[in-house]
Short mmCIF file of C-alpha atoms in Angstrom, two decimals:
data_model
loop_
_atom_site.label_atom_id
_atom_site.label_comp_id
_atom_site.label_asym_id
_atom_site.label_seq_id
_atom_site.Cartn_x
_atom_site.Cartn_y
_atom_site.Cartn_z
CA UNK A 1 8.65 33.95 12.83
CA UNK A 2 5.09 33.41 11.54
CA UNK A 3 2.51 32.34 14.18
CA UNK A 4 0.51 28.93 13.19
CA UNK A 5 -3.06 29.63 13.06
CA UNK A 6 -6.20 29.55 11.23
CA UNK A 7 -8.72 32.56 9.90
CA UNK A 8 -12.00 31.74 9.13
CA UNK A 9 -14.46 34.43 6.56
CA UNK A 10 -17.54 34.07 5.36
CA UNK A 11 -19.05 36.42 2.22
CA UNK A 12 -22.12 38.22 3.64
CA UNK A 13 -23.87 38.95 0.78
CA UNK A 14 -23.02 34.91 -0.99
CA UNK A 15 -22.96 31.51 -0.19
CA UNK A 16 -19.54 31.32 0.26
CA UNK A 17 -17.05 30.54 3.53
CA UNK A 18 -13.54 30.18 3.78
CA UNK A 19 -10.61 29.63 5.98
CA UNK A 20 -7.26 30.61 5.41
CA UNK A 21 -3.89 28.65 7.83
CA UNK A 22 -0.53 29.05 7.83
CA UNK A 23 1.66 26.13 9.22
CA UNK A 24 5.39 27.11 9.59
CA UNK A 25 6.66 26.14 13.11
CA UNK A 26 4.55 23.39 13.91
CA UNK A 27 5.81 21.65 10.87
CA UNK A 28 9.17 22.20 11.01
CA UNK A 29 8.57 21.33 14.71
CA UNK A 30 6.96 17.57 13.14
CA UNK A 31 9.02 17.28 10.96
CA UNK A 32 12.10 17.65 13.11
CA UNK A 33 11.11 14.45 14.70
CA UNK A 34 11.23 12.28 11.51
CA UNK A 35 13.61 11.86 8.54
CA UNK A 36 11.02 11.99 5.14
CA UNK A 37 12.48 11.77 1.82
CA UNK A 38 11.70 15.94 0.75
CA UNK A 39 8.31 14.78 -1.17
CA UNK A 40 6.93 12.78 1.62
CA UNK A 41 7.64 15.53 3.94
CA UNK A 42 5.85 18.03 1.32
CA UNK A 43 2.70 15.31 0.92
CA UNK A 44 2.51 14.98 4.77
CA UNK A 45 2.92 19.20 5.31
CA UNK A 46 -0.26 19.36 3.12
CA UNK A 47 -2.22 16.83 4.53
CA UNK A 48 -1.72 18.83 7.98
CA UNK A 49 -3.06 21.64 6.61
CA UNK A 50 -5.94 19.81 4.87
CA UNK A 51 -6.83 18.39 8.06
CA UNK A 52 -7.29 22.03 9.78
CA UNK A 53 -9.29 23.58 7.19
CA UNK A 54 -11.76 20.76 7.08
CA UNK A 55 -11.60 20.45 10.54
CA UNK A 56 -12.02 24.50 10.98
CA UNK A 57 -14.55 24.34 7.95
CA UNK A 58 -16.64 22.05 9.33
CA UNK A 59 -16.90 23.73 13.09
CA UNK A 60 -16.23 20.12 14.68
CA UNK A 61 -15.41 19.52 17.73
CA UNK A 62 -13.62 16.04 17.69
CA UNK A 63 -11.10 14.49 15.75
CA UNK A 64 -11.00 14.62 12.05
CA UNK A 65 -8.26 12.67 9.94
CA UNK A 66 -7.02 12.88 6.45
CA UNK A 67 -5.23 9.64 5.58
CA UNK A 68 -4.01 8.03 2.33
CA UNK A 69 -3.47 4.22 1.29
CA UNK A 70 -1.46 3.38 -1.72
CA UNK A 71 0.64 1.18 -3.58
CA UNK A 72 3.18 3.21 -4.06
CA UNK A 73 6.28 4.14 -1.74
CA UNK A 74 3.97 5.47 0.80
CA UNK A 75 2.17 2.89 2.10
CA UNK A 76 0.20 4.89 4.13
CA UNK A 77 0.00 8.47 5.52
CA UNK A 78 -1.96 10.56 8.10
CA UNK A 79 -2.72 14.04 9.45
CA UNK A 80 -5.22 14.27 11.92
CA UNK A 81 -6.48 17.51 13.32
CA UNK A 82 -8.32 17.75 16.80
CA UNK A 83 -10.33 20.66 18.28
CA UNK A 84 -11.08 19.87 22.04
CA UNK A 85 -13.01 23.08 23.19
CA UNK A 86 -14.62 25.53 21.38
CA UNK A 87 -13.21 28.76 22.72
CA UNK A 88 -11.82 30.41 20.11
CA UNK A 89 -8.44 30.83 22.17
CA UNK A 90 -7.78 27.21 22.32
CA UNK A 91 -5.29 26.16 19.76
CA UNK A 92 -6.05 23.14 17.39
CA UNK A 93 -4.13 20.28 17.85
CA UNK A 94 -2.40 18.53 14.62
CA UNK A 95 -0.19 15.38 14.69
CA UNK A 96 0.70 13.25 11.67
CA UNK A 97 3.04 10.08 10.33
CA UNK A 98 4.08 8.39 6.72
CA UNK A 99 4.92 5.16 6.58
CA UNK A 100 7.60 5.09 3.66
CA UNK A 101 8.70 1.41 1.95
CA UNK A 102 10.59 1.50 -0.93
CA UNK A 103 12.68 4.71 -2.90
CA UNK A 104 11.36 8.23 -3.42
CA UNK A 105 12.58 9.71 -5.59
CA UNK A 106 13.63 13.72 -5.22
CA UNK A 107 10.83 14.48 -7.93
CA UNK A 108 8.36 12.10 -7.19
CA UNK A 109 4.94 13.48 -8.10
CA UNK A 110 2.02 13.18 -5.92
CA UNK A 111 0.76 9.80 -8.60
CA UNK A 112 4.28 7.81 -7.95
CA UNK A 113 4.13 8.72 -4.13
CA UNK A 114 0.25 6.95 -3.93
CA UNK A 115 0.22 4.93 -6.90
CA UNK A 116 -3.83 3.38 -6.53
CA UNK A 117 -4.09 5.27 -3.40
CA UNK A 118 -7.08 5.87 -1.86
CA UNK A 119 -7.98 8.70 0.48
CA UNK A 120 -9.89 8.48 3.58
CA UNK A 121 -11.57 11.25 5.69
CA UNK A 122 -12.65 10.57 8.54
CA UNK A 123 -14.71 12.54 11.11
CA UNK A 124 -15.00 11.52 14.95
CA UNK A 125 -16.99 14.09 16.63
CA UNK A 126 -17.14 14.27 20.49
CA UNK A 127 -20.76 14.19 19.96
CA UNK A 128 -22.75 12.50 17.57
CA UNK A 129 -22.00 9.23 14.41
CA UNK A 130 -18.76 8.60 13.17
CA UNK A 131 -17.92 9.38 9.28
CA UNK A 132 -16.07 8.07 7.24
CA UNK A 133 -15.59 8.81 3.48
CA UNK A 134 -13.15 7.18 0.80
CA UNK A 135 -12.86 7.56 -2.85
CA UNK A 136 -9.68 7.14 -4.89
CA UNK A 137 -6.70 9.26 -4.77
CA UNK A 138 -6.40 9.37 -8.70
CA UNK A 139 -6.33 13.06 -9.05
CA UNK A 140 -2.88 15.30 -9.72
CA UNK A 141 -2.25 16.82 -6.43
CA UNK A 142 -3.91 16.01 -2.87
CA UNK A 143 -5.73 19.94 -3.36
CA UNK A 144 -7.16 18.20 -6.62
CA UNK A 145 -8.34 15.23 -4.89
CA UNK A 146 -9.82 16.56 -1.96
CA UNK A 147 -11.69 18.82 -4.07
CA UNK A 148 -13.16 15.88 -6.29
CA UNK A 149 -14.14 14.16 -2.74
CA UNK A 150 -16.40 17.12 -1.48
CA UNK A 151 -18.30 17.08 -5.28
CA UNK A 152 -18.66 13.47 -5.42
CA UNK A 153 -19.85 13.20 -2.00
CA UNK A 154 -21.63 16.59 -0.70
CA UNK A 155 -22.05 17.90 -4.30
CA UNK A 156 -20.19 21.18 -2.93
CA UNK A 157 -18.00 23.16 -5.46
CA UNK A 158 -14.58 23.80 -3.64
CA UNK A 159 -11.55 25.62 -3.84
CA UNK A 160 -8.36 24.26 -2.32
CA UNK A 161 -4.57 25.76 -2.53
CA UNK A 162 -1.91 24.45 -0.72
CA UNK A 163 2.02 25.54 -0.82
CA UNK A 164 4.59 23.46 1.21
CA UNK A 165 8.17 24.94 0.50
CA UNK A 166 11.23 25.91 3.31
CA UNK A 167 9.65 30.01 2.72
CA UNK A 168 6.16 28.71 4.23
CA UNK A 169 3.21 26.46 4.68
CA UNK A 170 -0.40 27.44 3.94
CA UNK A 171 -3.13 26.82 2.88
CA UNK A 172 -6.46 28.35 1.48
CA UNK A 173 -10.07 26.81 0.81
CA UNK A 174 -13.24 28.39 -0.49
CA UNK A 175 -16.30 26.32 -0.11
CA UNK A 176 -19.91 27.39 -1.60
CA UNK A 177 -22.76 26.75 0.41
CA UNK A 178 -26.55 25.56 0.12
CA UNK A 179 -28.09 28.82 -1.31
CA UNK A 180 -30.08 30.65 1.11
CA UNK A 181 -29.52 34.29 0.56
CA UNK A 182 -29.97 34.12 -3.27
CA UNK A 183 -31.42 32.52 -6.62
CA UNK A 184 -29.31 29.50 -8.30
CA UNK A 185 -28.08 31.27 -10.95
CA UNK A 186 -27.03 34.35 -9.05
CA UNK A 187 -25.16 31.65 -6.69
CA UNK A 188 -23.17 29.98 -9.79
CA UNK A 189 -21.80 33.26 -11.01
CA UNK A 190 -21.12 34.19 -7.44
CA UNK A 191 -19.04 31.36 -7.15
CA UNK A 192 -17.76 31.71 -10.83
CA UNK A 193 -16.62 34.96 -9.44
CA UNK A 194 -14.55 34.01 -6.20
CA UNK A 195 -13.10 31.30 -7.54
CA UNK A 196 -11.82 32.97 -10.32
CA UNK A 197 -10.47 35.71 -7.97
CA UNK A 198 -8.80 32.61 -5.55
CA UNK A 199 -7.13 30.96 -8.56
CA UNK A 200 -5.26 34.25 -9.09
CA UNK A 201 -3.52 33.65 -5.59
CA UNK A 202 0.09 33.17 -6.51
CA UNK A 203 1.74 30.24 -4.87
CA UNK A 204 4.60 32.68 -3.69
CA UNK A 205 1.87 35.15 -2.16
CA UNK A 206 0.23 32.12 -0.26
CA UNK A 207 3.11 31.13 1.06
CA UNK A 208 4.69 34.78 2.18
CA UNK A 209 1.94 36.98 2.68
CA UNK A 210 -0.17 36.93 5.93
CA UNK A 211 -3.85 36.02 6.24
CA UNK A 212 -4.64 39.53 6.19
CA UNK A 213 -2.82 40.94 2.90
CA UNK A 214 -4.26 37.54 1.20
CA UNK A 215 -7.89 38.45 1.82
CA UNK A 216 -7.23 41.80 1.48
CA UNK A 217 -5.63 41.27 -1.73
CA UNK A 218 -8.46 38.72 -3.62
CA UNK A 219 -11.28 40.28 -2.15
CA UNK A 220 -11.21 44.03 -0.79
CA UNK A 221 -13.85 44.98 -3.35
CA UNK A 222 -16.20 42.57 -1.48
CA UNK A 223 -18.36 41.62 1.77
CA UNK A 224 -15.86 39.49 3.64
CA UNK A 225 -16.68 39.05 7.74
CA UNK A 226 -13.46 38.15 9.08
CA UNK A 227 -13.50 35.77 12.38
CA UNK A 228 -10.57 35.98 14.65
CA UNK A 229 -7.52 33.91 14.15
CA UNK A 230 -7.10 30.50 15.88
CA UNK A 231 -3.90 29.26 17.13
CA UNK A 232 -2.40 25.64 15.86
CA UNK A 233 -0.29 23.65 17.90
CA UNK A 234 1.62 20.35 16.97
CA UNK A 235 0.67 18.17 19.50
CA UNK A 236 0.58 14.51 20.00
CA UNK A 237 -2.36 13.02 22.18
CA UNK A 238 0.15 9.83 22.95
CA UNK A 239 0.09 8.98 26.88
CA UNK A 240 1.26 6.39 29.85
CA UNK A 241 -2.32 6.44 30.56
CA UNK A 242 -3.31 5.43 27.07
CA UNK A 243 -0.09 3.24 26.77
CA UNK A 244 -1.25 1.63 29.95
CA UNK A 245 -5.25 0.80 28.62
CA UNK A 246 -3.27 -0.64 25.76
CA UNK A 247 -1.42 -3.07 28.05
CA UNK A 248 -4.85 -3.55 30.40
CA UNK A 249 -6.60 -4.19 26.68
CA UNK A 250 -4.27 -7.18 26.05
CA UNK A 251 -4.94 -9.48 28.69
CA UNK A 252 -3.06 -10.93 31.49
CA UNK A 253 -1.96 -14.05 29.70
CA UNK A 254 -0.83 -12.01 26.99
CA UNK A 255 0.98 -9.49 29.34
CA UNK A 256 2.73 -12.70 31.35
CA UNK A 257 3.71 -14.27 28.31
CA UNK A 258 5.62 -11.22 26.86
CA UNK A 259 7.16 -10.38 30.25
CA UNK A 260 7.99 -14.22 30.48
CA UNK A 261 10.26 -13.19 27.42
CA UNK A 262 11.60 -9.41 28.27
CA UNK A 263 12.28 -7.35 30.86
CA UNK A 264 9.62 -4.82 30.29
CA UNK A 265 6.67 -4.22 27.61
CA UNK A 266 8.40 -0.78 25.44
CA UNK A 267 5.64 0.96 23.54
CA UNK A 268 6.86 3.19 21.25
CA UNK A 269 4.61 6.32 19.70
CA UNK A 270 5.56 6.35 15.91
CA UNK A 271 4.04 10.25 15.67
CA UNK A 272 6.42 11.75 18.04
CA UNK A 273 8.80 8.84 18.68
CA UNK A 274 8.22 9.02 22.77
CA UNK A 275 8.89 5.99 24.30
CA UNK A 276 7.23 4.17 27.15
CA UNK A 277 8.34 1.17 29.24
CA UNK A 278 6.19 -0.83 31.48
CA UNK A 279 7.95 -3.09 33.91
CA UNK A 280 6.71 -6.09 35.46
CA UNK A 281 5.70 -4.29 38.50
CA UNK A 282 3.97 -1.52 36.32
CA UNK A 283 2.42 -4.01 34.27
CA UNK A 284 0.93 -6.23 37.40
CA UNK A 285 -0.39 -2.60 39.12
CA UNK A 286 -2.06 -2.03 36.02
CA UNK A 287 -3.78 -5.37 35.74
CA UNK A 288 -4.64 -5.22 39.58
CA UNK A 289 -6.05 -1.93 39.08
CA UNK A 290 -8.41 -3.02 36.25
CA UNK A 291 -9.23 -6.53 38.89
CA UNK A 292 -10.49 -4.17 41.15
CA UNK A 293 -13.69 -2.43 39.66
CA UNK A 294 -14.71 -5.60 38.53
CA UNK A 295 -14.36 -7.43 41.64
CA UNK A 296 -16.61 -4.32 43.08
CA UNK A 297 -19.19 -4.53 40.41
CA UNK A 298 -19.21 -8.51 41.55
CA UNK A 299 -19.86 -7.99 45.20
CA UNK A 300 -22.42 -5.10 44.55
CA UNK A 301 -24.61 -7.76 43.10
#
């Protein structure tokens, strides 16, 4: 059994970082829950991993999502990665969902799955803005695409391999970097360099060899720092607490005229397919509790 986790590197004497992940368990663990056609279940495997090596590439502490809109079978899909502390032995934290309408075929490409998709990234740190980038998802492969999004928008030459099959899921990005510790041209053939070496990585040896022997194998005859691995967990952030600021969020009319009709409000998580049920007595606690402060607030002036 392969353990899920990330490995970040940087070059020490170029511009360049990277961060390698393997995926196995926690997306067979996802997956488990769900019942994708085999390419949706590829698509959605990949955007996981996407989602941890921006979200490990960027250092953010937050929530980052990968998500794609289309016209095609999948109406929409999403992998969202969160990091919640940054102590390295905290795991990061991945959940994700496809909404599927139509037929997929067994050997749909990545085109027929998001016919006049669009892909969205968006970033929701704990501190600071909100981002949120888009541009079309009219590229060959999600790598492809994902690539084209960090030149178009941060003018930053990346790398990105991804391998979904039953032997393994990883994933491997290379990202250069405003030059600091050399000339221009010394950082294009730099880059020319390691990306050349990266595009040798078989997509049998990403998916079977460990973070180590990959490295190891593109780029012993170089500078590489090494960070220490970070664990990945699949983990939904669903809740009766969050379930129940849902209900509060409706409204007591709202809440009184649904009850007036069922036994119970059900809320149903469609990432991990938990199920929550709010009774009329839950339902009229939470309201009362959310009376309460406000009634406070109203006497205290």
């Amino acid at each position: 059994m392969t353990n899920d986790e990330m490995q970040g590197f940087m070059f020490t004497d170029m511009d360049i970082r990277g961060v390698h992940l393997r995926l196995d368990q926690g997306v067979k663990a996802l997956l488990d829950e769900q019942d994708y056609p085999a390419p949706v279940a590829r698509l959605l495997t990949e955007m996981l991993i996407v989602a941890c090596l921006l979200s490990a590439n960027l250092k953010l502490r937050g929530h980052l999502s990968v998500q794609i809109r289309g016209s095609g079978p999948i109406k929409w899909v999403m992998a969202e990665c969160r990091q919640l502390s940054n102590d390295p032995e905290q795991p990061y934290r991945v959940k994700g969902m496809a909404q599927v309408d139509g037929v997929v075929g067994a050997d749909a490409s990545f085109a027929e799955l998001v016919a006049d998709g669009r892909l969205i990234i968006t970033i929701e740190p704990d501190q600071g803005q909100r981002y949120q980038g888009i541009v079309m998802a009219d590229q060959g492969t999600l790598a492809e695409c994902i690539e084209s999004y960090f030149y178009q928008s941060e003018q930053l030459p990346t790398h990105i391999q991804l391998v979904s099959t039953e032997a393994g899921a990883a994933g491997l990005m290379l990202q250069r970097l405003p030059q600091t510790t050399v000339q221009e041209d010394q950082a294009d053939l730099d880059w020319e360099l390691v990306h050349a070496l990266a595009a040798s990585l078989t997509q049998h040896e990403l998916a079977h060899l460990p973070a180590e022997q990959v490295l190891y194998r593109l780029f012993h005859e170089h500078q590489v720092q090494v960070f220490a691995p970070r664990p990945i967990l699949q983990q939904c952030d669903c809740s009766r607490e969050r379930c129940g600021a849902a209900i509060v969020g409706l409204g007591a009319t709202t809440v009184n005229e649904i009850l007036a009709e069922q036994k119970a409000i059900i809320i149903d998580c469609h990432f991990c397919n938990t199920q929550y049920a709010f009774d009329k007595v839950d339902c009229h606690l939470l309201l009362e509790q959310d009376v309460l402060p406000a009634k406070v607030e109203s006497a205290l002036h």
